[in-house]
Coordinates of C-alpha atoms and ligand atoms in Angstrom, one line a residue:
X1 CA 275.5 241.5 146.9
X2 CA 273.0 240.1 149.3
X3 CA 270.3 242.8 149.9
X4 CA 270.4 242.0 153.6
X5 CA 273.9 243.5 153.8
X6 CA 273.1 246.7 151.9
X7 CA 272.4 250.0 153.8
X8 CA 268.8 251.0 152.9
X9 CA 268.2 253.8 150.5
X10 CA 268.0 257.1 152.5
X11 CA 265.4 259.6 151.4
X12 CA 267.3 262.9 150.9
X13 CA 264.7 265.1 152.7
X14 CA 264.7 262.7 155.7
X15 CA 268.5 262.7 155.7
X16 CA 268.6 266.5 155.7
X17 CA 266.2 266.5 158.7
X18 CA 268.5 264.1 160.6
X19 CA 271.5 266.1 159.7
X20 CA 270.0 269.1 161.3
X21 CA 269.3 267.1 164.5
X22 CA 272.8 265.6 164.7
X23 CA 275.0 268.6 163.8
X24 CA 277.8 268.9 166.3
X25 CA 276.8 265.6 168.0
X26 CA 278.3 262.3 168.7
X27 CA 277.1 258.9 170.1
X28 CA 276.5 259.9 173.7
X29 CA 274.3 262.9 172.7
X30 CA 271.6 260.4 171.7
X31 CA 269.6 257.5 173.2
X32 CA 267.2 255.5 171.2
X33 CA 263.5 255.0 172.1
X34 CA 262.6 251.3 172.6
X35 CA 259.9 249.8 170.3
X36 CA 257.7 246.7 170.7
X37 CA 260.0 243.7 170.4
X38 CA 259.2 241.0 167.9
X39 CA 261.9 238.5 168.9
X40 CA 261.3 235.6 171.2
X41 CA 265.1 235.3 171.8
X42 CA 268.0 237.5 171.1
X43 CA 269.9 234.7 169.5
X44 CA 273.1 235.8 167.7
X45 CA 273.0 232.5 165.7
X46 CA 269.7 233.6 164.2
X47 CA 269.6 237.4 164.0
X48 CA 271.1 238.5 160.7
X49 CA 273.8 241.2 161.2
X50 CA 275.4 241.0 157.8
X51 CA 276.7 244.2 156.3
X52 CA 278.9 245.6 153.6
X53 CA 282.6 246.2 154.1
X54 CA 283.3 247.5 150.6
X55 CA 281.9 247.3 147.1
X56 CA 282.5 243.5 146.7
X57 CA 283.1 242.3 150.3
X58 CA 280.5 241.6 152.9
X59 CA 280.8 240.6 156.6
X60 CA 278.4 238.6 158.7
X61 CA 279.3 240.7 161.7
X62 CA 279.9 244.4 161.4
X63 CA 283.2 244.5 163.3
X64 CA 286.6 245.5 161.9
X65 CA 289.8 245.7 164.1
X66 CA 291.7 248.9 163.4
X67 CA 295.0 249.1 161.5
X68 CA 297.0 250.2 164.5
X69 CA 300.4 248.7 165.5
X70 CA 299.1 248.0 169.0
X71 CA 295.9 246.4 167.8
X72 CA 296.0 244.3 164.6
X73 CA 298.5 241.8 163.4
X74 CA 297.8 238.2 162.4
X75 CA 296.5 236.9 165.8
X76 CA 293.9 239.7 166.0
X77 CA 293.0 239.4 162.3
X78 CA 292.4 235.6 162.7
X79 CA 290.0 236.1 165.7
X80 CA 288.1 238.8 163.9
X81 CA 287.7 236.9 160.7
X82 CA 286.8 233.7 162.6
X83 CA 284.1 235.7 164.5
X84 CA 282.6 237.1 161.3
X85 CA 284.4 240.5 161.0
X86 CA 287.8 241.3 159.6
X87 CA 291.1 242.7 160.8
X88 CA 293.2 245.2 159.0
X89 CA 297.0 244.6 159.5
X90 CA 298.6 247.9 160.3
X91 CA 301.5 249.4 158.3
X92 CA 303.5 250.4 161.3
X93 CA 306.6 248.7 160.1
X94 CA 309.6 250.7 159.2
X95 CA 309.7 252.2 155.7
X96 CA 311.1 249.6 153.3
X97 CA 310.3 246.8 155.7
X98 CA 307.5 245.3 153.7
X99 CA 308.1 241.6 154.3
X100 CA 307.0 241.6 158.0
X101 CA 303.6 243.0 157.1
X102 CA 303.3 240.5 154.2
X103 CA 304.1 237.7 156.6
X104 CA 301.2 238.6 158.9
X105 CA 298.9 238.5 155.9
X106 CA 300.3 235.1 154.9
X107 CA 299.8 233.7 158.4
X108 CA 296.1 234.7 158.3
X109 CA 295.6 233.3 154.8
X110 CA 297.1 229.9 155.8
X111 CA 295.1 229.5 159.0
X112 CA 292.0 228.0 157.7
X113 CA 291.2 226.5 154.3
X114 CA 288.5 224.8 152.3
X115 CA 290.9 223.3 149.7
X116 CA 294.6 224.0 150.3
X117 CA 295.8 224.7 146.8
X118 CA 299.5 225.0 147.7
X119 CA 300.2 222.7 150.6
X120 CA 303.7 222.3 151.9
X121 CA 305.5 219.6 149.9
X122 CA 308.7 217.6 149.9
X123 CA 310.4 215.5 147.3
X124 CA 310.5 211.6 147.6
X125 CA 314.3 211.8 147.3
X126 CA 314.7 214.4 150.2
X127 CA 316.2 213.2 153.4
X128 CA 314.1 212.8 156.5
X129 CA 316.1 215.7 158.1
X130 CA 315.0 218.0 155.3
X131 CA 311.4 216.9 155.7
X132 CA 311.5 217.4 159.5
X133 CA 312.9 220.9 159.1
X134 CA 310.2 221.8 156.5
X135 CA 307.6 220.6 159.1
X136 CA 309.2 222.7 161.8
X137 CA 309.5 225.8 159.7
X138 CA 305.9 225.6 158.3
X139 CA 304.4 224.3 161.6
X140 CA 302.4 221.7 159.6
X141 CA 302.4 218.0 160.5
X142 CA 301.7 216.6 157.1
X143 CA 303.6 217.1 153.9
X144 CA 302.5 216.1 150.4
X145 CA 305.2 214.2 148.6
X146 CA 305.5 215.4 145.0
X147 CA 307.9 214.4 142.2
X148 CA 309.6 217.0 140.0
X149 CA 306.4 217.3 137.8
X150 CA 304.3 217.9 140.9
X151 CA 302.7 214.4 140.6
X152 CA 301.5 213.1 143.9
X153 CA 303.7 210.3 145.3
X154 CA 302.5 210.0 148.9
X155 CA 302.0 211.7 152.2
X156 CA 304.5 212.1 155.0
X157 CA 303.2 212.8 158.5
X158 CA 304.9 213.6 161.8
X159 CA 304.1 210.0 162.9
X160 CA 306.1 208.7 160.0
X161 CA 309.3 210.4 161.2
X162 CA 308.9 210.0 164.9
X163 CA 311.5 207.6 166.7
X164 CA 313.1 206.9 163.3
X165 CA 316.8 206.8 162.8
X166 CA 316.9 209.6 160.2
X167 CA 320.5 209.0 159.0
X168 CA 320.5 207.8 155.4
X169 CA 316.7 207.6 155.4
X170 CA 314.7 209.3 152.6
X171 CA 311.2 210.5 152.4
X172 CA 310.2 207.6 150.0
X173 CA 311.3 205.1 152.7
X174 CA 308.8 206.4 155.3
X175 CA 305.9 208.0 153.4
X176 CA 302.5 206.4 152.9
X177 CA 302.7 205.7 149.2
X178 CA 300.1 206.8 146.6
X179 CA 298.8 203.2 146.2
X180 CA 297.7 203.2 149.9
X181 CA 296.1 206.6 149.9
X182 CA 292.5 207.6 149.3
X183 CA 292.8 210.2 146.5
X184 CA 290.1 212.1 144.6
X185 CA 290.6 212.7 140.8
X186 CA 289.1 216.0 139.6
X187 CA 287.4 218.9 141.5
X188 CA 285.3 218.1 144.6
X189 CA 283.0 220.3 146.7
X190 CA 283.5 220.4 150.4
X191 CA 280.2 218.6 151.3
X192 CA 281.2 215.7 149.0
X193 CA 284.7 215.8 150.5
X194 CA 283.3 215.5 154.0
X195 CA 281.1 212.5 153.1
X196 CA 284.0 210.8 151.5
X197 CA 286.3 211.4 154.5
X198 CA 283.7 210.1 156.9
X199 CA 283.1 207.0 154.7
X200 CA 286.7 206.2 154.2
X201 CA 287.7 207.3 157.8
X202 CA 290.5 209.5 156.6
X203 CA 291.8 212.9 157.9
X204 CA 293.5 214.1 154.7
X205 CA 292.2 214.0 151.2
X206 CA 294.5 214.9 148.3
X207 CA 293.0 216.0 145.0
X208 CA 294.7 215.3 141.7
X209 CA 294.0 216.0 138.0
X210 CA 293.9 213.3 135.3
X211 CA 297.7 213.3 135.0
X212 CA 298.1 212.7 138.7
X213 CA 299.3 216.2 139.4
X214 CA 298.3 217.6 142.8
X215 CA 295.5 220.2 142.6
X216 CA 294.8 220.5 146.3
X217 CA 294.5 219.0 149.8
X218 CA 291.4 218.9 152.0
X219 CA 291.9 218.3 155.8
X220 CA 289.4 217.1 158.4
X221 CA 290.7 219.9 160.7
X222 CA 289.7 222.6 158.2
X223 CA 286.3 221.0 157.6
X224 CA 285.7 220.9 161.4
X225 CA 286.6 224.5 161.8
X226 CA 284.2 225.5 159.1
X227 CA 281.4 223.8 161.0
X228 CA 282.4 225.4 164.3
X229 CA 282.6 228.8 162.8
X230 CA 279.7 229.3 160.5
X231 CA 279.9 233.1 160.5
X232 CA 283.6 233.3 159.6
X233 CA 284.7 235.7 156.9
X234 CA 286.2 233.5 154.1
X235 CA 287.3 233.9 150.6
X236 CA 286.2 231.8 147.7
X237 CA 288.8 229.2 148.6
X238 CA 287.7 228.9 152.2
X239 CA 290.6 230.9 153.6
X240 CA 290.0 233.6 156.2
X241 CA 289.9 237.1 154.8
X242 CA 292.2 239.9 155.9
X243 CA 292.9 243.5 155.0
X244 CA 296.2 245.5 155.2
X245 CA 296.9 249.1 155.3
X246 CA 299.3 251.1 153.2
X247 CA 300.2 254.8 153.2
X248 CA 300.0 257.3 150.4
X249 CA 303.7 258.1 149.9
X250 CA 307.0 256.3 150.0
X251 CA 306.9 252.5 149.6
X252 CA 303.1 252.3 149.4
X253 CA 302.8 250.9 145.8
X254 CA 305.5 248.3 146.4
X255 CA 303.9 247.4 149.7
X256 CA 300.5 247.0 148.0
X257 CA 302.0 244.8 145.3
X258 CA 303.6 242.4 147.8
X259 CA 300.4 242.3 149.9
X260 CA 298.3 241.6 146.8
X261 CA 300.7 238.8 145.9
X262 CA 300.3 237.3 149.4
X263 CA 296.5 237.2 148.8
X264 CA 295.3 240.2 150.9
X265 CA 291.6 240.7 150.4
X266 CA 291.4 244.4 150.7
X267 CA 294.0 247.3 150.8
X268 CA 293.3 250.3 153.0
X269 CA 295.0 253.5 151.9
X270 CA 295.0 255.1 155.3
X271 CA 296.2 258.6 156.1
X272 CA 295.1 261.0 158.8
X273 CA 293.6 263.5 156.3
X274 CA 292.2 261.5 153.3
X275 CA 290.7 264.5 151.6
X276 CA 294.0 265.7 150.2
X277 CA 296.1 265.9 147.0
X278 CA 298.4 263.3 148.5
X279 CA 295.5 260.8 148.6
X280 CA 294.3 261.9 145.1
X281 CA 297.7 261.0 143.7
X282 CA 297.9 257.8 145.7
X283 CA 294.5 256.5 144.5
X284 CA 295.3 257.4 140.9
X285 CA 298.6 255.5 141.0
X286 CA 296.9 252.6 142.9
X287 CA 294.2 252.2 140.3
X288 CA 296.7 252.5 137.4
X289 CA 298.8 249.7 138.8
X290 CA 296.3 247.4 140.5
X291 CA 293.1 247.8 138.4
X292 CA 290.1 246.8 140.4
X293 CA 291.8 245.4 143.5
X294 CA 289.4 246.0 146.4
X295 CA 290.5 249.3 148.1
X296 CA 289.2 251.3 151.0
X297 CA 290.5 254.9 151.5
X298 CA 290.4 257.3 154.4
X299 CA 290.0 259.0 156.6
X300 CA 287.4 261.7 155.9
X301 CA 284.5 263.2 157.9
X302 CA 282.5 265.4 155.5
X303 CA 280.2 264.7 152.6
X304 CA 282.7 266.5 150.3
X305 CA 285.5 264.3 151.6
X306 CA 283.5 261.1 151.0
X307 CA 282.5 262.2 147.5
X308 CA 286.1 263.0 146.8
X309 CA 287.2 259.5 147.6
X310 CA 284.2 257.9 145.9
X311 CA 284.8 259.8 142.6
X312 CA 288.4 258.7 142.6
X313 CA 287.4 255.0 142.8
X314 CA 287.5 254.0 146.5
X315 CA 285.4 250.8 147.2
X316 CA 285.0 251.8 150.8
X317 CA 285.3 255.1 152.7
X318 CA 286.8 255.2 156.2
X319 CA 285.0 257.9 158.2
X320 CA 286.4 259.5 161.4
X321 CA 288.6 262.5 161.9
X322 CA 289.5 262.7 165.6
X323 CA 287.1 260.5 167.5
X324 CA 289.6 257.7 168.2
X325 CA 290.6 256.8 171.7
X326 CA 294.3 257.3 171.1
X327 CA 293.8 260.4 169.0
X328 CA 294.6 264.0 169.8
X329 CA 294.0 265.6 166.4
X330 CA 291.0 267.7 167.5
X331 CA 292.9 269.0 170.5
X332 CA 296.1 269.8 168.6
X333 CA 294.5 271.2 165.4
X334 CA 290.9 272.1 166.3
X335 CA 289.8 270.3 163.2
X336 CA 287.5 267.3 163.0
X337 CA 283.8 266.5 162.9
X338 CA 281.8 264.9 165.8
X339 CA 281.4 261.3 164.7
X340 CA 277.6 261.1 164.4
X341 CA 277.4 264.2 162.2
X342 CA 280.3 262.8 160.1
X343 CA 278.5 259.4 159.6
X344 CA 275.2 261.0 158.5
X345 CA 277.0 263.4 156.1
X346 CA 279.1 260.6 154.6
X347 CA 276.2 258.2 154.3
X348 CA 274.3 260.9 152.3
X349 CA 277.3 261.4 150.0
X350 CA 277.9 257.6 149.4
X351 CA 274.1 256.9 149.0
X352 CA 273.6 253.9 146.9
X353 CA 276.9 254.0 145.0
X354 CA 277.7 250.5 146.3
X355 CA 280.8 251.6 148.3
X356 CA 281.0 250.8 152.0
X357 CA 281.1 253.3 154.9
X358 CA 283.4 252.2 157.7
X359 CA 282.6 254.0 161.0
X360 CA 286.1 254.4 162.4
X361 CA 286.8 255.4 166.0
X362 CA 285.1 256.7 169.1
X363 CA 283.2 253.6 170.0
X364 CA 283.7 253.5 173.8
X365 CA 280.7 251.4 174.8
X366 CA 279.1 248.5 173.0
X367 CA 275.8 250.3 172.5
X368 CA 277.6 252.9 170.3
X369 CA 278.1 250.1 167.7
X370 CA 274.3 250.1 167.0
X371 CA 274.3 253.9 166.8
X372 CA 277.2 253.9 164.3
X373 CA 275.5 251.3 162.2
X374 CA 272.2 253.3 162.2
X375 CA 273.6 256.8 161.6
X376 CA 275.5 255.7 158.5
X377 CA 278.2 253.1 159.0
X378 CA 277.9 249.9 157.0
X379 CA 280.3 248.4 159.6
X380 CA 282.4 249.7 162.5
X381 CA 286.1 249.9 163.1
X382 CA 287.4 249.7 166.6
X383 CA 290.9 250.1 168.1
X384 CA 290.9 250.8 171.9
X385 CA 288.2 248.3 172.5
X386 CA 290.6 245.5 171.5
X387 CA 293.7 247.0 173.1
X388 CA 295.3 245.1 176.0
X389 CA 293.9 241.8 174.7
X390 CA 296.1 238.7 174.2
X391 CA 295.8 239.0 170.4
X392 CA 297.0 242.6 170.4
X393 CA 300.7 243.0 169.7
X394 CA 303.0 244.1 172.5
X395 CA 304.5 242.9 175.7
X396 CA 302.6 242.8 179.0
X397 CA 304.3 245.0 181.6
X398 CA 303.6 244.9 185.3
X399 CA 302.8 248.3 186.8
X400 CA 302.2 249.2 190.4
X401 CA 298.7 250.5 191.0
X402 CA 297.9 252.2 194.3
X403 CA 294.7 251.0 196.0
X404 CA 293.9 254.1 198.2
X405 CA 291.4 252.3 200.4
X406 CA 293.7 249.5 201.4
X407 CA 296.7 251.9 201.5
X408 CA 298.8 249.5 199.4
X409 CA 300.0 249.0 195.9
X410 CA 299.5 246.0 193.7
X411 CA 301.1 244.9 190.5
X412 CA 298.7 244.9 187.5
X413 CA 299.5 243.7 184.0
X414 CA 299.2 246.3 181.3
X415 CA 299.7 246.6 177.6
X416 CA 300.3 249.7 175.5
X417 CA 297.8 251.3 173.1
X418 CA 299.2 254.1 171.0
X419 CA 297.8 256.3 168.4
X420 CA 299.4 255.7 165.0
X421 CA 300.2 259.4 164.8
X422 CA 301.8 259.4 168.3
X423 CA 305.4 260.4 168.4
X424 CA 306.3 256.9 169.7
X425 CA 304.6 255.1 166.7
X426 CA 306.1 257.6 164.2
X427 CA 309.6 257.1 165.7
X428 CA 309.3 253.3 165.4
X429 CA 308.1 253.5 161.8
X430 CA 311.1 255.7 160.8
X431 CA 314.5 254.2 160.8
X432 CA 315.6 256.3 163.8
X433 CA 319.3 255.4 163.3
X434 CA 319.2 257.2 160.0
X435 CA 316.6 259.8 160.5
X436 CA 317.5 263.3 161.1
X437 CA 316.8 264.3 164.7
X438 CA 315.4 267.6 163.7
X439 CA 313.1 265.9 161.2
X440 CA 311.7 263.7 164.0
X441 CA 311.3 266.7 166.3
X442 CA 309.5 268.6 163.6
X443 CA 306.8 266.0 163.2
X444 CA 303.6 267.1 165.0
X445 CA 302.1 264.3 167.0
X446 CA 298.4 263.7 166.6
X447 CA 298.1 260.7 168.9
X448 CA 299.1 259.5 172.3
X449 CA 300.4 256.4 174.1
X450 CA 298.3 255.0 176.9
X451 CA 298.6 251.9 179.1
X452 CA 295.5 249.7 179.2
X453 CA 295.0 246.7 181.5
X454 CA 295.8 243.3 179.9
X455 CA 292.5 241.5 179.7
X456 CA 292.5 238.1 178.0
X457 CA 291.3 237.2 174.5
X458 CA 289.5 239.5 172.1
X459 CA 287.2 236.7 171.1
X460 CA 284.8 237.0 174.1
X461 CA 284.8 240.8 173.7
X462 CA 283.7 240.4 170.0
X463 CA 281.0 237.9 171.1
X464 CA 279.7 240.3 173.8
X465 CA 279.6 243.1 171.2
X466 CA 277.5 240.9 168.9
X467 CA 275.2 239.8 171.7
X468 CA 274.6 243.4 172.7
X469 CA 274.0 244.4 169.1
X470 CA 271.4 241.6 168.8
X471 CA 269.8 243.1 172.0
X472 CA 269.7 246.5 170.2
X473 CA 268.0 245.0 167.2
X474 CA 265.4 243.5 169.6
X475 CA 264.9 246.8 171.6
X476 CA 264.4 248.6 168.3
X477 CA 261.5 246.3 167.3
X478 CA 263.3 244.6 164.4
X479 CA 264.4 241.1 163.6
X480 CA 267.7 241.9 161.8
X481 CA 270.2 244.7 161.4
X482 CA 268.9 245.5 157.9
X483 CA 265.3 245.8 159.2
X484 CA 266.4 248.0 162.1
X485 CA 268.1 250.3 159.7
X486 CA 265.0 250.4 157.4
X487 CA 262.8 251.2 160.4
X488 CA 265.1 253.9 161.7
X489 CA 265.4 255.7 158.4
X490 CA 261.7 255.4 157.7
X491 CA 261.0 257.4 160.8
X492 CA 264.1 258.6 162.6
X493 CA 262.3 261.0 164.9
X494 CA 260.5 258.0 166.4
X495 CA 263.9 256.6 167.6
X496 CA 266.1 259.6 168.3
X497 CA 266.1 261.2 171.6
X498 CA 268.6 264.0 172.0
X499 CA 269.7 264.0 175.6
X500 CA 270.1 266.8 178.1
X501 CA 273.4 266.8 180.0
X502 CA 271.7 265.1 182.9
X503 CA 270.0 262.6 180.6
X504 CA 273.4 261.8 179.2
X505 CA 274.8 261.4 182.7
X506 CA 271.9 259.1 183.6
X507 CA 272.4 257.0 180.5
X508 CA 276.1 256.7 180.1
X509 CA 277.9 257.6 183.4
X510 CA 278.2 255.2 186.3
X511 CA 280.2 255.9 189.4
X512 CA 279.4 252.8 191.3
Ligands
XMP1 P1 289.1 253.8 168.8 O1 288.3 254.9 169.4 O2 288.3 252.6 168.5 O3 289.6 254.4 167.4 O4 290.4 253.6 169.5 C1 290.4 253.7 166.5 C2 290.8 254.7 165.4 O5 291.5 255.8 165.9 C3 292.3 256.4 164.8 N1 293.6 256.7 165.2 C4 294.2 257.9 165.3 N2 293.7 259.1 165.0 N3 295.7 260.1 165.6 C5 294.5 260.2 165.1 O6 294.1 261.3 164.8 C6 296.3 258.9 166.0 O7 297.5 258.8 166.4 C7 295.5 257.7 165.8 N4 295.7 256.4 165.9 C8 294.6 255.8 165.6 C9 292.2 255.4 163.6 O8 291.3 255.9 162.7 C10 291.7 254.1 164.3 O9 291.1 253.2 163.5

């Protein structure tokens, strides 16, 4: 693991002092004192913000989109991974409905590649109709043509089938045959592939082994995307990374097994109260069945809770009981821990074990990201911040909003954000047709449904967050996130200002 991405070692006496300061507090209770800046420019392309997500996974940007059914499905996960973070696909599909969640993961894994090891293929003896329907189904414009032993025979593109009388025509009649293709035998790194493609002026480069069997396909489009997105979170094969959530009961093991098969990079065992016997059993079963598959567990908000998950083998700990925007746990149960206290406690517990701390929930302004990352989060998870965006699932609904000054109402587009423990989300997850009405009514809701204005793509929002985080690094007198963290924990009192109620109003409340 790159040392830049690791949280610095925190001296336990210093941590105890900070814990005293932050007991009962959350982000808005603090403001950070500015230090002499050492940066000429706050350039996100230069300032290192890399961080840990979990034991073996790192991110170049410390942003994770929450596993909520109104936040993360494939489109959100793709944007997050392209921008250097990661999305966790929610499990808000009905019990037993595993395939729709798996499909979301597959879409992300197929979006960008280095080498495509399993490109869509067609047989030379197939009809053009069959080839066209494979193209339509897979939404790819080029098929590799393989014989029954997976030996490369040619390439078939959309152009080869356009304006052609398909009746009685076979793939072999229209494909570009092997003899006319540029093909590379043996493995090839991406830089060499790029050189070859420029030299031979080709857009597709198939790779084969000594027997002519296809081993992969490299496309100019994927190489271009790699260039344009240098911070993207990718796996060893160049595909975007994605996580997916499962529960701790019911179909969770079967769900995990299908998600792992689809190439998911990390499984998040997510329940409202992760410090529980239900979680203990789930982790034990998970480890027994899936060995060392990367796994994050949560949520917890105390040192004891974090140690509990760590000792049972979690690679990452999701921290946050009740801070979330769509969450009512604290109101309905009076249990929870203010998020800054929770982060410091959990950081102390996780220490240098190598596991990641994900600061989950309660980030309402961009500046709180820097605080979450200083107080103990390796990275941050956000839900409401991405609600209402184009990539968030859900329909746009037009609502009438009264403009009191003009004495008229206008139609404004909204999308819904709902807590995963809201009655509406729970109802959708259960098969309501079969569920006992009494059973549904007996469920205590710990979340709510709110309308948020529809507001364009999540991509510029992530980019703004990153720019603002770079500004925080600069205000703190550091040149990278890692350095800011080291400086903060070397002398936390030099940074931390606990605010009076009027100080807080001056800092974070604006009425005009
Ligand atoms: P933000 O503040 O970014 O928080 O919207 C996202 C996190 O909120 C949590 N979450 C819930 N917590 N009841 C809860 O107690 C709920 O219904 C609920 N839904 C989401 C979750 O941890 C998410 O990542």
